[in-house]
Amino acid sequence: MLPTGIHFGTYAGEAKILKTRRAGLWAAALVAGLIALPLASGPYLLGVMTHMFITLMAVYGLYVTVGMAGQINIAQSAFVGIGAFTAAKLSGYGLPVWVIVPAAALVTGAISVLFALPAARVKGFYLALTTLAAQVMFPIVILALPMDWLGGLVGLSVEPVRLGGLTLTTPLHYYYFTLVLAAVLTVAAFNLQRSRFGRSLMAVRDNDVVAEVMGIPVFRTKILAFFAGSLFAGVAGACTAYVLQFVTVSSFTLFASVWYLGMLIVGGAHSALGAVLGVVFITLVQEGLHGVANKVVQAGAATSGGMLFALTSIALGGCILIALIFEPRGLAHRWHVLRTAFQLWPFPRS
C-alpha cells in the first residue's frame, strides 16, 4: 500500500526497496545515526551494538535458508563456528582481512553443502534432524582433530585486524568494522528477493512440485539456499573471531542456534526486515533483563539477581511463544500494518 500519488511505470521501480524519497531520507538518517552513535555512547553500548551486528549477519543467513527457501536449519551456530575457526586459522598465516573474511564465508558455504545434499531430499522433522546432525558433529570434529590444526579443546587465538597501518584493537574500531560488514550484508539480504535466484527460492518454499513444473531445478535450488545462507554465517563467524580474539567450540552451541531461529520467528521469517526487528527486539529485552539483574545484585540481593539472570532465557522463550500465538507473521507484519494505517489516515480502510 502506497500513499496517494505514488505509482510506478516499470517492474524495477515497483520492486525497489526504498520506493519513496521519504523512505530514502529515513534510511539515510538511520545510517547517519549509527555512524554518529559512538560520539554519545560508551564501551558497553558499543560492545552490545557490535554483538548485535554480528548476530544480525547470522540471522540474515537463516532468513535466506528458512524464510526464503523454507528449509529448516537449526545448525546456524555451527556454521558461524566454522567461519570463526577458518578466520582464526588463516589469520595465523598473516593474510589480510579482505582475503580472510571472503575465504571464511566460502569455506563455510562449501561445508554446508555436505549437509545440504541429504537435507535437500527430506522435509519437515527429518530436515530438522539432518541440520541438527551438523550442530552435533561440529564440536566432535573440532575436538577430534590434532591440536595443532584447530586448537582442540584449548581453541585458537586470532590475530587482530590490520587495515593499512591501522590495527583494530578498541571497541570503537570493531564497532565500525562490524557496522560496515553488516551494512553490506543488509543490502545483499534486502535485494536478494528481487533477484532471479531469490524468486526461485520463494517458489520452492511455496510449492516445490509446481516450481519444478515451471522449470526451476528444485534440488539445486535447495542446496544453493544452504550455501547462500552459510555465506552470511561465515562472515558472522569471522567477525566473531576478530572481536573475541579467541575461538573455542564452547562459543557455538545448539542453544545459540535456537536463539538465532527464535529471533527470526519473532521478527518475521519471510522478510529481511523481520530479521532486523527480531534481532533488535530480542537484544533489547535481553540487555534490559540483564541490566535489571545487575541493579539487583548491586543492591545487595545477590541471590535474587542470580535468579533474574537465570530467568532471562525463560523470558526470551516466552517472547517466542507470544509471537507464535498472537503474531505468527512476526514484528515485520505488524510494522507493515501500522505503516499502511498511517499512510491511509484519516481515510478508512476497505
C-alpha positions as a Python dict, from the first residue, in 0.01 Angstrom:
ca = {
    (1, 'M'): (0, 0, 0),
    (2, 'L'): (150, 332, -112),
    (3, 'P'): (48, 692, -42),
    (4, 'T'): (-173, 867, -297),
    (5, 'G'): (21, 994, -596),
    (6, 'I'): (300, 733, -578),
    (7, 'H'): (293, 498, -874),
    (8, 'F'): (541, 315, -1096),
    (9, 'G'): (561, 255, -1468),
    (10, 'T'): (810, -33, -1455),
    (11, 'Y'): (852, -352, -1255),
    (12, 'A'): (1202, -243, -1149),
    (13, 'G'): (1059, 72, -997),
    (14, 'E'): (787, -116, -811),
    (15, 'A'): (1038, -373, -681),
    (16, 'K'): (1267, -112, -526),
    (17, 'I'): (1329, -147, -154),
    (18, 'L'): (1305, 228, -89),
    (19, 'K'): (1009, 328, -302),
    (20, 'T'): (971, 691, -198),
    (21, 'R'): (1201, 982, -129),
    (22, 'R'): (1082, 990, 232),
    (23, 'A'): (1186, 627, 276),
    (24, 'G'): (1529, 713, 139),
    (25, 'L'): (1561, 1002, 383),
    (26, 'W'): (1467, 780, 677),
    (27, 'A'): (1724, 520, 567),
    (28, 'A'): (1991, 789, 535),
    (29, 'A'): (1902, 920, 881),
    (30, 'L'): (1936, 570, 1026),
    (31, 'V'): (2279, 524, 869),
    (32, 'A'): (2391, 867, 991),
    (33, 'G'): (2266, 784, 1340),
    (34, 'L'): (2460, 457, 1350),
    (35, 'I'): (2775, 632, 1230),
    (36, 'A'): (2740, 904, 1493),
    (37, 'L'): (2635, 671, 1777),
    (38, 'P'): (2989, 628, 1922),
    (39, 'L'): (3001, 1003, 1989),
    (40, 'A'): (2731, 964, 2256),
    (41, 'S'): (2796, 614, 2393),
    (42, 'G'): (3047, 424, 2600),
    (43, 'P'): (3232, 94, 2554),
    (44, 'Y'): (2941, -111, 2692),
    (45, 'L'): (2690, 13, 2435),
    (46, 'L'): (2946, -23, 2157),
    (47, 'G'): (3003, -384, 2263),
    (48, 'V'): (2629, -457, 2263),
    (49, 'M'): (2587, -299, 1919),
    (50, 'T'): (2886, -490, 1781),
    (51, 'H'): (2740, -818, 1908),
    (52, 'M'): (2403, -723, 1759),
    (53, 'F'): (2558, -657, 1417),
    (54, 'I'): (2728, -998, 1422),
    (55, 'T'): (2406, -1169, 1529),
    (56, 'L'): (2218, -991, 1251),
    (57, 'M'): (2459, -1132, 992),
    (58, 'A'): (2391, -1485, 1115),
    (59, 'V'): (2013, -1432, 1123),
    (60, 'Y'): (2025, -1298, 767),
    (61, 'G'): (2162, -1638, 669),
    (62, 'L'): (1866, -1806, 837),
    (63, 'Y'): (1633, -1568, 656),
    (64, 'V'): (1770, -1696, 325),
    (65, 'T'): (1757, -2065, 418),
    (66, 'V'): (1444, -2076, 633),
    (67, 'G'): (1246, -1768, 536),
    (68, 'M'): (1300, -1761, 162),
    (69, 'A'): (1361, -2129, 81),
    (70, 'G'): (1156, -2291, 358),
    (71, 'Q'): (1443, -2522, 462),
    (72, 'I'): (1462, -2567, 840),
    (73, 'N'): (1810, -2502, 976),
    (74, 'I'): (1896, -2541, 1344),
    (75, 'A'): (2272, -2557, 1291),
    (76, 'Q'): (2344, -2191, 1214),
    (77, 'S'): (2567, -2157, 1519),
    (78, 'A'): (2782, -2444, 1392),
    (79, 'F'): (2823, -2270, 1057),
    (80, 'V'): (2916, -1948, 1238),
    (81, 'G'): (3174, -2152, 1428),
    (82, 'I'): (3319, -2290, 1105),
    (83, 'G'): (3365, -1935, 978),
    (84, 'A'): (3524, -1833, 1308),
    (85, 'F'): (3775, -2120, 1312),
    (86, 'T'): (3857, -2061, 945),
    (87, 'A'): (3928, -1694, 1011),
    (88, 'A'): (4134, -1777, 1320),
    (89, 'K'): (4346, -2030, 1132),
    (90, 'L'): (4404, -1806, 830),
    (91, 'S'): (4489, -1506, 1049),
    (92, 'G'): (4788, -1702, 1177),
    (93, 'Y'): (4934, -1704, 826),
    (94, 'G'): (4934, -1323, 810),
    (95, 'L'): (4668, -1296, 540),
    (96, 'P'): (4484, -962, 507),
    (97, 'V'): (4130, -930, 638),
    (98, 'W'): (3986, -870, 289),
    (99, 'V'): (4107, -1221, 200),
    (100, 'I'): (4018, -1393, 527),
    (101, 'V'): (3655, -1282, 552),
    (102, 'P'): (3553, -1400, 199),
    (103, 'A'): (3755, -1719, 249),
    (104, 'A'): (3574, -1790, 578),
    (105, 'A'): (3240, -1738, 401),
    (106, 'L'): (3331, -1970, 112),
    (107, 'V'): (3468, -2246, 336),
    (108, 'T'): (3152, -2231, 548),
    (109, 'G'): (2935, -2243, 237),
    (110, 'A'): (3128, -2538, 96),
    (111, 'I'): (3096, -2740, 418),
    (112, 'S'): (2725, -2657, 442),
    (113, 'V'): (2674, -2823, 102),
    (114, 'L'): (2781, -3157, 255),
    (115, 'F'): (2481, -3139, 488),
    (116, 'A'): (2255, -2982, 226),
    (117, 'L'): (2285, -3285, -4),
    (118, 'P'): (2082, -3517, 221),
    (119, 'A'): (1870, -3229, 353),
    (120, 'A'): (1754, -3144, 3),
    (121, 'R'): (1583, -3485, -19),
    (122, 'V'): (1381, -3463, 304),
    (123, 'K'): (1134, -3222, 463),
    (124, 'G'): (996, -3117, 798),
    (125, 'F'): (1106, -3314, 1103),
    (126, 'Y'): (1365, -3516, 912),
    (127, 'L'): (1519, -3199, 771),
    (128, 'A'): (1549, -3061, 1124),
    (129, 'L'): (1730, -3379, 1232),
    (130, 'T'): (1968, -3352, 938),
    (131, 'T'): (2072, -3000, 1029),
    (132, 'L'): (2089, -3099, 1396),
    (133, 'A'): (2350, -3355, 1294),
    (134, 'A'): (2569, -3072, 1166),
    (135, 'Q'): (2540, -2892, 1501),
    (136, 'V'): (2626, -3208, 1696),
    (137, 'M'): (2917, -3305, 1471),
    (138, 'F'): (3080, -2961, 1479),
    (139, 'P'): (3239, -2981, 1829),
    (140, 'I'): (3312, -3354, 1790),
    (141, 'V'): (3515, -3297, 1473),
    (142, 'I'): (3699, -2993, 1614),
    (143, 'L'): (3797, -3181, 1930),
    (144, 'A'): (3894, -3497, 1739),
    (145, 'L'): (4137, -3319, 1507),
    (146, 'P'): (4502, -3276, 1613),
    (147, 'M'): (4553, -2973, 1840),
    (148, 'D'): (4795, -2809, 1600),
    (149, 'W'): (4518, -2794, 1338),
    (150, 'L'): (4232, -2609, 1511),
    (151, 'G'): (4342, -2594, 1873),
    (152, 'G'): (4126, -2880, 2002),
    (153, 'L'): (3974, -2815, 2343),
    (154, 'V'): (4202, -2514, 2401),
    (155, 'G'): (4096, -2319, 2093),
    (156, 'L'): (4276, -2077, 1865),
    (157, 'S'): (4397, -1723, 1918),
    (158, 'V'): (4320, -1468, 1646),
    (159, 'E'): (4549, -1201, 1512),
    (160, 'P'): (4392, -852, 1522),
    (161, 'V'): (4257, -690, 1208),
    (162, 'R'): (4507, -470, 1024),
    (163, 'L'): (4383, -220, 769),
    (164, 'G'): (4682, -49, 615),
    (165, 'G'): (4876, 96, 905),
    (166, 'L'): (4583, 76, 1149),
    (167, 'T'): (4540, -216, 1387),
    (168, 'L'): (4188, -261, 1523),
    (169, 'T'): (4205, -304, 1900),
    (170, 'T'): (3937, -87, 2061),
    (171, 'P'): (3558, -133, 2087),
    (172, 'L'): (3518, 171, 1861),
    (173, 'H'): (3728, 8, 1588),
    (174, 'Y'): (3531, -316, 1595),
    (175, 'Y'): (3202, -128, 1606),
    (176, 'Y'): (3274, 38, 1273),
    (177, 'F'): (3428, -280, 1131),
    (178, 'T'): (3116, -486, 1201),
    (179, 'L'): (2889, -196, 1101),
    (180, 'V'): (3040, -185, 753),
    (181, 'L'): (3010, -561, 703),
    (182, 'A'): (2654, -563, 843),
    (183, 'A'): (2561, -282, 604),
    (184, 'V'): (2697, -477, 305),
    (185, 'L'): (2508, -792, 406),
    (186, 'T'): (2193, -588, 471),
    (187, 'V'): (2197, -459, 115),
    (188, 'A'): (2250, -815, -10),
    (189, 'A'): (1970, -963, 204),
    (190, 'F'): (1714, -697, 115),
    (191, 'N'): (1787, -719, -256),
    (192, 'L'): (1807, -1097, -277),
    (193, 'Q'): (1429, -1136, -303),
    (194, 'R'): (1433, -910, -611),
    (195, 'S'): (1675, -1138, -796),
    (196, 'R'): (1602, -1440, -1013),
    (197, 'F'): (1763, -1665, -753),
    (198, 'G'): (1550, -1514, -476),
    (199, 'R'): (1230, -1571, -671),
    (200, 'S'): (1336, -1933, -726),
    (201, 'L'): (1387, -1978, -353),
    (202, 'M'): (1041, -1843, -273),
    (203, 'A'): (881, -2060, -543),
    (204, 'V'): (1041, -2371, -395),
    (205, 'R'): (926, -2265, -49),
    (206, 'D'): (566, -2215, -156),
    (207, 'N'): (532, -2532, -362),
    (208, 'D'): (832, -2729, -479),
    (209, 'V'): (623, -2951, -712),
    (210, 'V'): (481, -2653, -900),
    (211, 'A'): (824, -2491, -902),
    (212, 'E'): (974, -2796, -1070),
    (213, 'V'): (696, -2799, -1328),
    (214, 'M'): (779, -2435, -1402),
    (215, 'G'): (1137, -2535, -1481),
    (216, 'I'): (1308, -2445, -1152),
    (217, 'P'): (1575, -2703, -1054),
    (218, 'V'): (1441, -2775, -704),
    (219, 'F'): (1728, -2994, -581),
    (220, 'R'): (1995, -2747, -689),
    (221, 'T'): (1796, -2453, -550),
    (222, 'K'): (1769, -2614, -206),
    (223, 'I'): (2143, -2680, -198),
    (224, 'L'): (2218, -2323, -307),
    (225, 'A'): (1983, -2198, -33),
    (226, 'F'): (2201, -2364, 231),
    (227, 'F'): (2515, -2241, 58),
    (228, 'A'): (2393, -1880, 39),
    (229, 'G'): (2269, -1882, 399),
    (230, 'S'): (2601, -2020, 518),
    (231, 'L'): (2792, -1742, 341),
    (232, 'F'): (2627, -1498, 583),
    (233, 'A'): (2713, -1727, 874),
    (234, 'G'): (3076, -1744, 762),
    (235, 'V'): (3110, -1366, 765),
    (236, 'A'): (2945, -1355, 1109),
    (237, 'G'): (3192, -1619, 1230),
    (238, 'A'): (3492, -1425, 1101),
    (239, 'C'): (3367, -1112, 1280),
    (240, 'T'): (3314, -1315, 1598),
    (241, 'A'): (3670, -1442, 1583),
    (242, 'Y'): (3815, -1095, 1536),
    (243, 'V'): (3607, -939, 1812),
    (244, 'L'): (3669, -1214, 2070),
    (245, 'Q'): (4035, -1256, 1968),
    (246, 'F'): (3997, -1623, 2065),
    (247, 'V'): (3768, -1903, 1946),
    (248, 'T'): (3662, -2227, 2115),
    (249, 'V'): (3388, -2478, 2039),
    (250, 'S'): (3204, -2375, 2357),
    (251, 'S'): (3109, -2043, 2195),
    (252, 'F'): (2900, -2208, 1921),
    (253, 'T'): (2629, -2420, 2079),
    (254, 'L'): (2287, -2556, 1990),
    (255, 'F'): (2146, -2300, 2234),
    (256, 'A'): (2281, -2020, 2011),
    (257, 'S'): (2130, -2183, 1700),
    (258, 'V'): (1789, -2195, 1868),
    (259, 'W'): (1810, -1826, 1958),
    (260, 'Y'): (1905, -1733, 1603),
    (261, 'L'): (1594, -1914, 1484),
    (262, 'G'): (1387, -1757, 1762),
    (263, 'M'): (1495, -1407, 1658),
    (264, 'L'): (1384, -1477, 1302),
    (265, 'I'): (1047, -1610, 1423),
    (266, 'V'): (984, -1306, 1643),
    (267, 'G'): (1078, -1064, 1367),
    (268, 'G'): (910, -1245, 1078),
    (269, 'A'): (1066, -1527, 879),
    (270, 'H'): (955, -1410, 533),
    (271, 'S'): (1110, -1064, 539),
    (272, 'A'): (1464, -931, 571),
    (273, 'L'): (1314, -654, 783),
    (274, 'G'): (1190, -928, 1014),
    (275, 'A'): (1548, -1039, 1075),
    (276, 'V'): (1642, -684, 1174),
    (277, 'L'): (1340, -632, 1401),
    (278, 'G'): (1379, -973, 1565),
    (279, 'V'): (1748, -921, 1646),
    (280, 'V'): (1689, -570, 1779),
    (281, 'F'): (1387, -671, 1988),
    (282, 'I'): (1546, -980, 2147),
    (283, 'T'): (1871, -792, 2213),
    (284, 'L'): (1684, -507, 2384),
    (285, 'V'): (1485, -748, 2600),
    (286, 'Q'): (1796, -948, 2689),
    (287, 'E'): (2007, -645, 2778),
    (288, 'G'): (1716, -490, 2969),
    (289, 'L'): (1675, -801, 3183),
    (290, 'H'): (2050, -820, 3241),
    (291, 'G'): (2050, -454, 3344),
    (292, 'V'): (1775, -517, 3599),
    (293, 'A'): (1963, -820, 3734),
    (294, 'N'): (2281, -615, 3769),
    (295, 'K'): (2095, -346, 3963),
    (296, 'V'): (1955, -610, 4197),
    (297, 'V'): (2299, -760, 4255),
    (298, 'Q'): (2449, -416, 4323),
    (299, 'A'): (2170, -351, 4572),
    (300, 'G'): (2292, -648, 4774),
    (301, 'A'): (2038, -912, 4674),
    (302, 'A'): (2284, -1146, 4503),
    (303, 'T'): (2050, -1445, 4517),
    (304, 'S'): (1763, -1256, 4354),
    (305, 'G'): (1998, -1115, 4092),
    (306, 'G'): (2123, -1461, 4006),
    (307, 'M'): (1765, -1581, 3968),
    (308, 'L'): (1690, -1292, 3733),
    (309, 'F'): (1988, -1387, 3517),
    (310, 'A'): (1859, -1745, 3506),
    (311, 'L'): (1508, -1626, 3420),
    (312, 'T'): (1636, -1430, 3120),
    (313, 'S'): (1622, -1735, 2893),
    (314, 'I'): (1271, -1816, 3017),
    (315, 'A'): (1157, -1461, 2939),
    (316, 'L'): (1308, -1473, 2592),
    (317, 'G'): (1143, -1809, 2530),
    (318, 'G'): (817, -1650, 2637),
    (319, 'C'): (867, -1381, 2372),
    (320, 'I'): (893, -1650, 2106),
    (321, 'L'): (577, -1823, 2229),
    (322, 'I'): (385, -1494, 2236),
    (323, 'A'): (498, -1419, 1882),
    (324, 'L'): (386, -1762, 1760),
    (325, 'I'): (45, -1732, 1928),
    (326, 'F'): (-50, -1369, 1870),
    (327, 'E'): (161, -1261, 1570),
    (328, 'P'): (291, -1566, 1381),
    (329, 'R'): (396, -1347, 1089),
    (330, 'G'): (627, -1153, 1318),
    (331, 'L'): (702, -792, 1401),
    (332, 'A'): (762, -714, 1034),
    (333, 'H'): (396, -784, 954),
    (334, 'R'): (283, -565, 1246),
    (335, 'W'): (512, -289, 1120),
    (336, 'H'): (360, -309, 771),
    (337, 'V'): (8, -291, 918),
    (338, 'L'): (92, 19, 1123),
    (339, 'R'): (269, 185, 830),
    (340, 'T'): (-27, 123, 600),
    (341, 'A'): (-268, 264, 857),
    (342, 'F'): (-50, 575, 887),
    (343, 'Q'): (-31, 621, 511),
    (344, 'L'): (-409, 588, 469),
    (345, 'W'): (-512, 801, 767),
    (346, 'P'): (-763, 965, 802),
    (347, 'F'): (-936, 763, 529),
    (348, 'P'): (-1095, 430, 629),
    (349, 'R'): (-955, 102, 502),
    (350, 'S'): (-1187, -103, 285),
}
